[in-house]
Every structure is written in structure tokens, then in C-alpha cells.
Tab-separated table of C-alpha atoms in Angstrom:
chain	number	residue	atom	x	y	z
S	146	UNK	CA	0.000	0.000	0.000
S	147	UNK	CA	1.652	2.880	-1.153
S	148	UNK	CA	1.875	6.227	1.292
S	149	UNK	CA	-1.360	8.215	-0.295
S	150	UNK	CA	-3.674	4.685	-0.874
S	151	UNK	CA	-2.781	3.806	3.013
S	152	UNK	CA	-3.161	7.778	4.390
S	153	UNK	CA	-6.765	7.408	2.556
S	154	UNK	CA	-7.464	4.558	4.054
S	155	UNK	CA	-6.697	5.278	7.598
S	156	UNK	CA	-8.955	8.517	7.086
S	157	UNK	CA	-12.162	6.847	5.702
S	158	UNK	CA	-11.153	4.305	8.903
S	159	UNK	CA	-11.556	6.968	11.101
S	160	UNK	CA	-14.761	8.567	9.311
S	161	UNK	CA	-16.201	4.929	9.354
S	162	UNK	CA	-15.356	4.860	12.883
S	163	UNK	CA	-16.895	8.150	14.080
S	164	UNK	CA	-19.875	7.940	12.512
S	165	UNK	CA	-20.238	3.955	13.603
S	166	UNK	CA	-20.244	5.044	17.234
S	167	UNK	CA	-22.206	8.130	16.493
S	168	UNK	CA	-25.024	6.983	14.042
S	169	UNK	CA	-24.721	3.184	15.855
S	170	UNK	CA	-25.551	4.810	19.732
S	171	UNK	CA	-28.722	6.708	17.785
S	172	UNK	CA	-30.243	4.006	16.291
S	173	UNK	CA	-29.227	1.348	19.044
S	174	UNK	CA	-30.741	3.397	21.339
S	175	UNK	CA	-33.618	5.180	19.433
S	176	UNK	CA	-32.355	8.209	19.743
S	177	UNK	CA	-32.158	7.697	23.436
S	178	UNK	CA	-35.695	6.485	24.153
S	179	UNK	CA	-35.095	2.715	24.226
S	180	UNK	CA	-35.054	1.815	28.154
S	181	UNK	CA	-34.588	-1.495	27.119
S	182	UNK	CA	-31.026	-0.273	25.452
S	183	UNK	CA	-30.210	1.521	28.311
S	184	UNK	CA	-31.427	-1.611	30.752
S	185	UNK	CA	-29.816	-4.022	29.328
S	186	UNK	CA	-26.313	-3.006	30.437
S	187	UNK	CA	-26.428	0.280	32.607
S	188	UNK	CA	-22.768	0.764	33.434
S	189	UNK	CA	-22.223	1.025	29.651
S	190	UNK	CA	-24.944	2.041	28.140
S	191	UNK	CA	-26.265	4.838	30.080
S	192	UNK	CA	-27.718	7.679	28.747
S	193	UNK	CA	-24.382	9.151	29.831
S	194	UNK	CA	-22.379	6.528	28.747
S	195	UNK	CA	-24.233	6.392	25.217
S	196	UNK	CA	-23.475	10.302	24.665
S	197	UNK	CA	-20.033	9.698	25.498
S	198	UNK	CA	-19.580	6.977	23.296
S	199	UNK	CA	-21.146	9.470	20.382
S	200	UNK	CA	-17.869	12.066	21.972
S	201	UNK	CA	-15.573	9.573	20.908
S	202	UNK	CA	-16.896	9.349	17.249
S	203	UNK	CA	-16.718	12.859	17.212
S	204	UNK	CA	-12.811	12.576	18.552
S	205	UNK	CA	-12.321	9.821	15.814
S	206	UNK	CA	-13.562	12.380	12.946
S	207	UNK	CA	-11.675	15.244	14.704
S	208	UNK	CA	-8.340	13.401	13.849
S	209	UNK	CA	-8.919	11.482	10.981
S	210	UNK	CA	-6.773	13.959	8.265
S	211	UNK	CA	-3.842	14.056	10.718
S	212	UNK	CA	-4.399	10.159	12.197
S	213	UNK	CA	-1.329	8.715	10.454
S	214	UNK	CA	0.656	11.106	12.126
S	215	UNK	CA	-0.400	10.519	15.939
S	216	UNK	CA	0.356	7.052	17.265
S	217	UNK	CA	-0.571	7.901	20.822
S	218	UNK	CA	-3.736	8.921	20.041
S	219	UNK	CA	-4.322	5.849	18.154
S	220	UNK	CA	-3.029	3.840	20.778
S	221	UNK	CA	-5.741	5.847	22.924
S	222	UNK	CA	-8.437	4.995	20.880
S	223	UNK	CA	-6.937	1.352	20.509
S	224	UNK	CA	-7.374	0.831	24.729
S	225	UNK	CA	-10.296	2.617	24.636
S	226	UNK	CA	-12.208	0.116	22.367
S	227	UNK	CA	-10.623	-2.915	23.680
S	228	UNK	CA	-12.320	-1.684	27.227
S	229	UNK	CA	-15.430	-2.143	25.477
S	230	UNK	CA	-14.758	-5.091	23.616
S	231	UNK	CA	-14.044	-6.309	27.660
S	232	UNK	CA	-17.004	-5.258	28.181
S	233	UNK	CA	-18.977	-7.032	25.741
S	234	UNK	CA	-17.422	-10.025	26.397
S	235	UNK	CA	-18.321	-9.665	30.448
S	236	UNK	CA	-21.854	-9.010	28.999
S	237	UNK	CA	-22.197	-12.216	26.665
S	238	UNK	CA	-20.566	-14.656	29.009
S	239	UNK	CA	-23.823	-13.256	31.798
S	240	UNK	CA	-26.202	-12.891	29.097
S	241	UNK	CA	-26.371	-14.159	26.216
S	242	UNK	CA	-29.102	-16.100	27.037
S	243	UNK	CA	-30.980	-13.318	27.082
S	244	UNK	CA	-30.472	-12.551	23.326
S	245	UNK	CA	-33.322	-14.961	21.968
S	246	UNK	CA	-35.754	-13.446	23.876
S	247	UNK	CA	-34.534	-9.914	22.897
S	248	UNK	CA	-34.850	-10.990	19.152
S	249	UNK	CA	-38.306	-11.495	19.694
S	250	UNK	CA	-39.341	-7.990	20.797
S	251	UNK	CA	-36.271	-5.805	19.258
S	252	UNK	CA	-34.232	-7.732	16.724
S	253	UNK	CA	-32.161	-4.789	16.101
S	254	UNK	CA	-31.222	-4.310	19.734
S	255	UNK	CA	-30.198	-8.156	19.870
S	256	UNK	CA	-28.563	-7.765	16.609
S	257	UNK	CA	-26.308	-4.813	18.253
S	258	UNK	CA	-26.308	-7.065	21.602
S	259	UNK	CA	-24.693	-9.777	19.783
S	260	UNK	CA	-21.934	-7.838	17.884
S	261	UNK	CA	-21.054	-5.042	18.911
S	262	UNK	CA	-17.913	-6.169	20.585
S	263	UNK	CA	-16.852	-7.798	17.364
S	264	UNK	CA	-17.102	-4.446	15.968
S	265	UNK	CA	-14.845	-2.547	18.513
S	266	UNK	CA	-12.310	-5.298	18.137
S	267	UNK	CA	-11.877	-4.492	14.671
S	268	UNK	CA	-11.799	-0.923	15.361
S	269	UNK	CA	-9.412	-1.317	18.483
S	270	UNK	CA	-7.614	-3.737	15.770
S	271	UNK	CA	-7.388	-0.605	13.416
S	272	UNK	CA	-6.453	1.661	15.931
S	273	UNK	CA	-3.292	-0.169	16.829
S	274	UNK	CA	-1.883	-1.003	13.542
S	275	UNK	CA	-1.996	3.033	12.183
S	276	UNK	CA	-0.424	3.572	15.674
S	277	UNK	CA	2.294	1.329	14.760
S	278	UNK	CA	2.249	2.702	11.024
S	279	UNK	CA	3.148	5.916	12.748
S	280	UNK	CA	5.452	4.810	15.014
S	281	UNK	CA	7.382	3.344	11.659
S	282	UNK	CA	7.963	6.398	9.920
């Protein structure tokens, strides 16, 4: 991947990533009216915690020009996301069992139940590797 193709694609990386945590807490949560969202896992998903996941899509688009350039920030964003992928896991191990049920009433909100751990690892995932990118150059 030459210098321009891979600076392009750590930017639409970091667009995809803002507005995956920004659009993805809106609909997950209905635009904050979904107590079941919100019930479901409270120290996470709190109305609080929901708006400050949406602050670190904004973050992620705030840096995404200049992203390739700023390993610690990367490496920021790369803990940050494995704390949720932690998270998720904690949450699937207690209750997952749960999901079937949830798929009955809300598929969407077992859909986003079931994955979206697998999404943050990808992200954290991402994160490191243009953090090490930069640290190479």
C-alpha cells in the first residue's frame, strides 16, 4: 500500500469509525428512548455513557486527516475500544441467554447485543496497527 492509498485509508477508517459510534448509539438506542437499550447493560450504556460513546466518534472524525501522524492517540483509541470489547465479552458470558428473547421484541437491539464487541475489536484492531504505522515512519 503505497503512502497516499494507506493515508486514505486510515482517514475513511476513522470517518467509518466516528460515525459507527455516532449513528450506531442513535439508532441502538432510538435516539435515546429505548429503556430497554439503556437496561440491558447500565454501566455502559447509560444515557451518559451512550453520549459519550457518540464524543468519541466525534474525537475519531476530529483526527482522521492528521491520524497517520499521531500514534498515541491511536493507541488511545486502541485501549479505549478494547475496554469495550471487555465489556462485551463480560456481557455475553452473563447474558447471552438473554439474546433470543430480545430478538423477539427488538431484533435490532439483539442484533447490536450480539456484535457489537466484534465491531470494537476491529476498530481497536485498526487503531493499533496506524499507531504502529506511525510509530514506523
Amino acid at each position: 500500500m503505497n503512502k497516499s492509498t494507506g493515508n486514505r485509508f486510515i482517514f475513511l477508517g476513522f470517518i467509518a469509525a466516528g460515525f459507527t459510534n455516532i449513528i450506531g448509539m442513535l439508532v441502538a438506542s432510538g435516539f435515546f428512548t429505548n429503556s430497554a437499550f439503556h437496561e440491558l447493560s447500565p454501566e455502559v450504556f447509560s444515557d451518559f455513557g451512550t453520549f459519550m460513546i457518540m464524543v468519541w466518534g466525534l474525537a475519531y472524525l476530529a483526527v482522521a486527516k492528521q491520524a497517520h501522524q499521531l500514534p498515541t492517540i491511536c493507541f488511545v483509541f486502541a485501549f479505549e475500544k478494547a475496554i469495550y470489547v471487555y465489556t462485551w465479552v463480560i456481557w455475553i458470558g452473563n447474558k447471552s441467554d438473554m439474546l433470543p428473547i430480545i430478538r423477539e421484541e427488538t431484533p435490532l437491539l439483539a442484533l447490536f447485543y450480539s456484535g457489537y464487541g466484534i465491531i470494537d475489536l476491529a476498530y481497536a484492531l485498526f487503531f493499533a496497527w496506524v499507531g504502529i504505522r506511525a510509530l514506523q515512519k
